[in-house]
Tab-separated table of C-alpha atoms in Angstrom:
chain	number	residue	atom	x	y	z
A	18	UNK	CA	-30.286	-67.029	-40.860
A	19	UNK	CA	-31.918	-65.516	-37.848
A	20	UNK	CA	-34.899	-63.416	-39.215
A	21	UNK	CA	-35.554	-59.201	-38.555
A	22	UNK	CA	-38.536	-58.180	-36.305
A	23	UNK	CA	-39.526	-55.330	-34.291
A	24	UNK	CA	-39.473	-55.827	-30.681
A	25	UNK	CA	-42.111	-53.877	-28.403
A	26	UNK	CA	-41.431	-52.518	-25.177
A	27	UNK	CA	-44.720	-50.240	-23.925
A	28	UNK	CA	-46.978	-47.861	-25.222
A	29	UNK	CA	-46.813	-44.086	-24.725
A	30	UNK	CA	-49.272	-41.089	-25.376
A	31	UNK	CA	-47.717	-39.574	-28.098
A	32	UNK	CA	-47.855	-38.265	-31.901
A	33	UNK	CA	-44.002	-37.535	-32.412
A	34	UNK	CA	-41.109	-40.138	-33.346
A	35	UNK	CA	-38.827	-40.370	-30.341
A	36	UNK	CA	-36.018	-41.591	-29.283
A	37	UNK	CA	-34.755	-43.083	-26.401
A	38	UNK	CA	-30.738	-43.898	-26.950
A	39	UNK	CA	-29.963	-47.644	-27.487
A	40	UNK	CA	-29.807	-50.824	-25.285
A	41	UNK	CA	-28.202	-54.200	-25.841
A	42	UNK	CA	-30.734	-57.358	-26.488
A	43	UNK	CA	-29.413	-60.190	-28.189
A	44	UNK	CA	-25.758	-59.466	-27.107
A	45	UNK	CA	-26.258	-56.560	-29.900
A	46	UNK	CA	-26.920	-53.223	-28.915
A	47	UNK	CA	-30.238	-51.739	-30.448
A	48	UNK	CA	-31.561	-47.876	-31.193
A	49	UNK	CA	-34.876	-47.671	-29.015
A	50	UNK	CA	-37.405	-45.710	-30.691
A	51	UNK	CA	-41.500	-44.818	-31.118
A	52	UNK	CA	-43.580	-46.421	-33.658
A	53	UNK	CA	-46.171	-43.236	-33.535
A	54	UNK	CA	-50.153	-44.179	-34.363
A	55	UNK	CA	-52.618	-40.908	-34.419
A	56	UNK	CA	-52.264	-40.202	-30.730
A	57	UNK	CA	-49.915	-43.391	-29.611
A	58	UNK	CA	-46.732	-44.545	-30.096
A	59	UNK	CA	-45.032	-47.859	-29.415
A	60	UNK	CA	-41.855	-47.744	-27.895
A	61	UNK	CA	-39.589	-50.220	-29.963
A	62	UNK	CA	-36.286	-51.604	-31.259
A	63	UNK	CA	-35.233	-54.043	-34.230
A	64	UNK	CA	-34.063	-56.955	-33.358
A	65	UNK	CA	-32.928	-60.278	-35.260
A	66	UNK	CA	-34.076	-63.857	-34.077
A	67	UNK	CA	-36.248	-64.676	-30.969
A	68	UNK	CA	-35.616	-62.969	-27.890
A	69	UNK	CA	-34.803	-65.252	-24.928
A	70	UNK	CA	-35.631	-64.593	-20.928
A	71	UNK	CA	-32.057	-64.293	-20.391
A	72	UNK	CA	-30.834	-61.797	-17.767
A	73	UNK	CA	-29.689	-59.414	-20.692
A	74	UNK	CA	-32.620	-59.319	-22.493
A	75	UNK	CA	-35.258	-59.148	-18.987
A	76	UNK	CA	-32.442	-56.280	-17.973
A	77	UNK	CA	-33.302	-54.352	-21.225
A	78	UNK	CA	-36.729	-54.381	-21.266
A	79	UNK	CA	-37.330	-53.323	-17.530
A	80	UNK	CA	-34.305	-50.560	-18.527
A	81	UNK	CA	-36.247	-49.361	-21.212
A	82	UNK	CA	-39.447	-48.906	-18.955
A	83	UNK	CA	-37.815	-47.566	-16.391
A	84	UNK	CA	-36.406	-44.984	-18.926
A	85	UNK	CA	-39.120	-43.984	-20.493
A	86	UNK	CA	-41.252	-43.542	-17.270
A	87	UNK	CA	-39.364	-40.934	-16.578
A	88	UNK	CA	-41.018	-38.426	-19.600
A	89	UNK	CA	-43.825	-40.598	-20.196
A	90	UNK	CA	-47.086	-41.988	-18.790
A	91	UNK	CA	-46.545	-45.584	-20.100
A	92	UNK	CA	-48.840	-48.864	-20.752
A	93	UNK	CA	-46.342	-51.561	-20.141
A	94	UNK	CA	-46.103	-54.925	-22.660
A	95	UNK	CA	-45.244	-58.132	-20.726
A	96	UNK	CA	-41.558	-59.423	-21.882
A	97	UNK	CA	-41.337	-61.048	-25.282
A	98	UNK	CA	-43.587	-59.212	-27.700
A	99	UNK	CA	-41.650	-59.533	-30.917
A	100	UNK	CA	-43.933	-58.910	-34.492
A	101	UNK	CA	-42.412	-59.306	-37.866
A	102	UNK	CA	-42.450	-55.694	-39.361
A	103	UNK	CA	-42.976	-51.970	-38.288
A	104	UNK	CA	-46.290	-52.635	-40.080
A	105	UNK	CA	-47.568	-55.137	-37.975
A	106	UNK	CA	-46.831	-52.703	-34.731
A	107	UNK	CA	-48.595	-50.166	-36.819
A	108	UNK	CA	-51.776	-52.795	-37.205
A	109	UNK	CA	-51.676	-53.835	-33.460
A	110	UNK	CA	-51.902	-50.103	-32.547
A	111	UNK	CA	-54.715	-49.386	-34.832
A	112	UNK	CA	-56.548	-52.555	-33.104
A	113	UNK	CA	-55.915	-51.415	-29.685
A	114	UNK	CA	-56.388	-47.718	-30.027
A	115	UNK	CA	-59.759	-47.077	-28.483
A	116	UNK	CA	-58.552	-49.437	-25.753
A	117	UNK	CA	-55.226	-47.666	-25.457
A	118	UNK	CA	-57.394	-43.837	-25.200
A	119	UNK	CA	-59.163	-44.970	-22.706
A	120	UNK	CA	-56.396	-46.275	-20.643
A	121	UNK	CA	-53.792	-43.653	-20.969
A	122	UNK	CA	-56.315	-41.156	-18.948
A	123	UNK	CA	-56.427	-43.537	-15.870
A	124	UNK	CA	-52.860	-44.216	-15.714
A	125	UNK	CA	-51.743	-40.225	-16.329
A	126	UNK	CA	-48.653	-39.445	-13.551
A	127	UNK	CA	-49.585	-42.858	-11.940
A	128	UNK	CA	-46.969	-45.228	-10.784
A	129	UNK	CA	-47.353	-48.919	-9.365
A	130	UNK	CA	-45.321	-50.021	-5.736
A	131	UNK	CA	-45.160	-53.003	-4.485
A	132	UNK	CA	-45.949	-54.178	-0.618
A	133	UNK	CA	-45.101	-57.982	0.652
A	134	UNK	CA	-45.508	-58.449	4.122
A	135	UNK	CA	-43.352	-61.706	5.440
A	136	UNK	CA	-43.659	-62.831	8.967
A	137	UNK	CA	-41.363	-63.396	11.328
A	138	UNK	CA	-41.017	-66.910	12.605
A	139	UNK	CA	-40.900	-65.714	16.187
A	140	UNK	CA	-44.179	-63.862	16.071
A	141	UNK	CA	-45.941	-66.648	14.140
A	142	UNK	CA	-44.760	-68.935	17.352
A	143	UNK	CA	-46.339	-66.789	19.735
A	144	UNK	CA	-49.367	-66.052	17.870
A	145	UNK	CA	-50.008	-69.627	17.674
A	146	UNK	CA	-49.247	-69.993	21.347
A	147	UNK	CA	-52.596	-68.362	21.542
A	148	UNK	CA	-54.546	-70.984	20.288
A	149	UNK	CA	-55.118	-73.773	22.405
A	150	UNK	CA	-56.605	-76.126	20.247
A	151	UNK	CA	-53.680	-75.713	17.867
A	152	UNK	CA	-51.091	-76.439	20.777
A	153	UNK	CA	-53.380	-79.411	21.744
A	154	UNK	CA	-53.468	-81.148	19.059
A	155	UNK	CA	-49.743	-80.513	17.947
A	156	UNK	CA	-49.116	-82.377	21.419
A	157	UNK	CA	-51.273	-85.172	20.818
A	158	UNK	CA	-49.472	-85.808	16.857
A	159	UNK	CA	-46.060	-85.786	18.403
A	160	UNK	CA	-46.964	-88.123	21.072
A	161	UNK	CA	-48.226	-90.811	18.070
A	162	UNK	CA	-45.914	-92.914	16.081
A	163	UNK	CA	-45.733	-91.864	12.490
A	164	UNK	CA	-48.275	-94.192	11.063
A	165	UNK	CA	-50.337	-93.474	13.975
A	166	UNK	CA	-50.454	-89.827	13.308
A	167	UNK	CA	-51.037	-89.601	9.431
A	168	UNK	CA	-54.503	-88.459	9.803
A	169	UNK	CA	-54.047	-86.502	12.386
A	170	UNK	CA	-50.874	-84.580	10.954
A	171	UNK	CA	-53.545	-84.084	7.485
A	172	UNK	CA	-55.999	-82.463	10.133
A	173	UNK	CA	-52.928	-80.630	11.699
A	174	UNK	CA	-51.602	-79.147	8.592
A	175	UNK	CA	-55.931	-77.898	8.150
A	176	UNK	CA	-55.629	-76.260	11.394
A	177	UNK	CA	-52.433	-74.739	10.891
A	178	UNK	CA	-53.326	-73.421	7.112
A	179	UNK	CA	-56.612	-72.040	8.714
A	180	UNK	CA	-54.485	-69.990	10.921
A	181	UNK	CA	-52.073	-68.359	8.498
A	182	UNK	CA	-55.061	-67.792	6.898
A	183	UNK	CA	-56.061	-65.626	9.705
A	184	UNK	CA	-53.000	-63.769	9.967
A	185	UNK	CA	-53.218	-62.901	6.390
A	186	UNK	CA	-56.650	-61.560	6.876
A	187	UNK	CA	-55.696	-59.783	10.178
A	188	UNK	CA	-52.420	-57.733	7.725
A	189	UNK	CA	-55.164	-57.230	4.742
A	190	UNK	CA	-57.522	-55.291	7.294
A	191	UNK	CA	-54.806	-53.260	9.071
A	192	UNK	CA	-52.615	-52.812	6.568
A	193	UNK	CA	-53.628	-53.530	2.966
A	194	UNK	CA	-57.113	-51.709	3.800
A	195	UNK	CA	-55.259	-47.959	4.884
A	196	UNK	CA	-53.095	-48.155	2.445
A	197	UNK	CA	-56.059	-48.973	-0.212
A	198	UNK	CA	-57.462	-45.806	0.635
A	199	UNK	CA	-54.738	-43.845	-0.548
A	200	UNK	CA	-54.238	-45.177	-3.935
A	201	UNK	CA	-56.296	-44.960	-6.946
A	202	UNK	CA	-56.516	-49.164	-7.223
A	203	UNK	CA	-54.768	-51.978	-4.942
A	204	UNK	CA	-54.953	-55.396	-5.954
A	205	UNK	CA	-54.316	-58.602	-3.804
A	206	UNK	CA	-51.907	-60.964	-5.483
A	207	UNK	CA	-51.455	-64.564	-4.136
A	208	UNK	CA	-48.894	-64.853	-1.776
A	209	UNK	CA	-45.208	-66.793	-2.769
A	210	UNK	CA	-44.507	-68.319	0.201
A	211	UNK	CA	-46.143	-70.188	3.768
A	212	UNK	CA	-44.299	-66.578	6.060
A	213	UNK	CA	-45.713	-64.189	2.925
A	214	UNK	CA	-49.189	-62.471	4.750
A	215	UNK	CA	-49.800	-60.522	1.872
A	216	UNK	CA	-48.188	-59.445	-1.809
A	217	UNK	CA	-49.950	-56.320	-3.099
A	218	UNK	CA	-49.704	-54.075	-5.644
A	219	UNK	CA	-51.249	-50.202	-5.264
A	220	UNK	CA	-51.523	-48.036	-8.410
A	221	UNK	CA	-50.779	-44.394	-7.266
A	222	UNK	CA	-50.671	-41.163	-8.354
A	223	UNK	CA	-47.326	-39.397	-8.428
A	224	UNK	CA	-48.905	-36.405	-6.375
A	225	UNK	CA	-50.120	-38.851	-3.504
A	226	UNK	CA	-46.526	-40.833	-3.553
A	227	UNK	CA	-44.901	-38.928	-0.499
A	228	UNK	CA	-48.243	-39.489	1.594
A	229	UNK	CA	-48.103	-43.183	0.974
A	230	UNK	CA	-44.606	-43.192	1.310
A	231	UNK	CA	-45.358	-41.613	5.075
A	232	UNK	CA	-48.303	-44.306	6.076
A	233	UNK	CA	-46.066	-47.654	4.997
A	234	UNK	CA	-43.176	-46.447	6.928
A	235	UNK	CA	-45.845	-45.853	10.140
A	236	UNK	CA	-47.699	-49.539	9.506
A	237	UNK	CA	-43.840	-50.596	9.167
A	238	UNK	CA	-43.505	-48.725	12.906
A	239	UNK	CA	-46.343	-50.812	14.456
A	240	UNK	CA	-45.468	-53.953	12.832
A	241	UNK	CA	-41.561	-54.504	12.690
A	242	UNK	CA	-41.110	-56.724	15.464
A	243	UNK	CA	-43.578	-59.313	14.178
A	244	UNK	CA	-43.422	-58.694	10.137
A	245	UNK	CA	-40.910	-57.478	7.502
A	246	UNK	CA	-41.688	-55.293	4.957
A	247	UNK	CA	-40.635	-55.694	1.438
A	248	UNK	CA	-41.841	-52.308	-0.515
A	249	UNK	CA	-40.697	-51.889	-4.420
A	250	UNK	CA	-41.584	-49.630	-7.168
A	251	UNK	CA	-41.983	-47.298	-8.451
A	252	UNK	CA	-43.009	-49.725	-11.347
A	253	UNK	CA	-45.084	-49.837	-14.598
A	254	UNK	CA	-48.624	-50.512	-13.709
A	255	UNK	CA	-48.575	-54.551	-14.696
A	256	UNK	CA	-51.068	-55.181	-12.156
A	257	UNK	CA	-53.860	-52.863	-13.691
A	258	UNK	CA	-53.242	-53.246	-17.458
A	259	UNK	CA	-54.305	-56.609	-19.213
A	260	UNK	CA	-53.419	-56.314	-22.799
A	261	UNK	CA	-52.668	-59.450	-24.977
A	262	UNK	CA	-50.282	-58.204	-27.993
A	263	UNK	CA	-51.221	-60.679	-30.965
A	264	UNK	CA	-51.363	-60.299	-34.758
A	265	UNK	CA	-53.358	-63.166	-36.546
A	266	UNK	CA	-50.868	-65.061	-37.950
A	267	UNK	CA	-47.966	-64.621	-35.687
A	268	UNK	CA	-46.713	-66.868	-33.490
């Protein structure tokens, strides 16, 4: 028999039970509601039985975020919180309530985008064009037999990391860097792949959105024929809020 719990979404600044309509998790669909503390409320829903990463259930909670964003200034709970009983919510909220007051001021009508820069394969070939001792070497590894070259295509690959590593640098300081200034926070997040330059996250305030919006489409003007932009959001601010949801006890 699969077992009741309460399933957490975010947390909002707010005395008064509300409601936020109903979403399906668990291929059953489930009333949304606020679990209200003093000043804070924890935007919830019942649920039965664990709650998998399926593409239902990840749908769902980023639904219900993106919902509630919309009335509320929100502190946003990584997928998966699920706590046996309203109480417990109602004991993790007590915990975190000092924590929780002092965040809700710094993330009032602030929103979190997303910027990853990705190279284009054509401009990374003529950027390394530019380094001689790059193209020397390269010549000298493909002129070696394989076992010939094995050090030399470790020293290669060092060379050639060095250099992306410059590029990345060269996109932090003209682009990353303006567009820090603008936001309220910016955080550098490792990049996913060899072409990615940079993967950052900016915490913004709503008022300041349209500016921003303005100086990544003009950085997009003077880099679109070597980079692609990939700009998200607006989001929940992840990036700036580190709170670990945990009852003693619970699993």
């Amino acid at each position: 028999m699969k077992r009741a719990a309460i399933y957490v979404f975010c947390a909002v600044h707010d005395n008064q039970l509300q409601h936020f309509g109903k979403i399906k998790m668990n291929e059953a669909e489930r009333e949304v509601y606020t679990l209200p503390y003093q000043n804070v409320a924890m935007v919830v829903c019942s649920i039965d039985g664990d709650v998998l990463p399926n593409k239902e259930n990840l749908f769902a909670h980023q639904t219900i975020l993106t919902k509630v964003m919309k009335s509320h200034s929100i502190i946003p709970m990584s997928f998966g919180n699920v706590f046996s009983s309203k109480e417990d919510v109602l004991l993790i909220t007590e915990h975190l309530y000092e924590q929780f007051e002092l965040l809700f001021p710094q993330l009032e009508n602030k929103i979190e985008v997303g910027l990853k820069v990705i190279a284009n394969q054509q401009w990374i070939d003529k950027e390394m064009e530019k380094e001689p001792a790059l193209q020397e070497w390269k010549k000298e590894v493909n002129n070696k037999s394989a076992a010939a070259a094995f050090y030399d295509r470790i020293r290669l690959g060092e060379m050639a990391q060095k250099f992306v590593l410059s590029l990345q640098k060269k996109v932090e300081n003209k682009v990353f860097l303006p567009l820090s200034e603008l936001a309220e926070a910016s955080k550098l997040n490792t990049p996913l792949t060899k072409k990615m330059l940079l993967n950052a996250a900016f915490l913004i305030d709503r008022k300041q959105e349209e500016e921003f919006d303005r100086k990544v489409n003009e950085l997009y003007e003077e880099w679109h024929d070597k980079v692609e932009f990939k700009y998200s959001g607006p989001w929940p601010a992840y990036n700036f809020v580190n709170i670990r949801l945990r009852i003693e006890g619970e699993s």
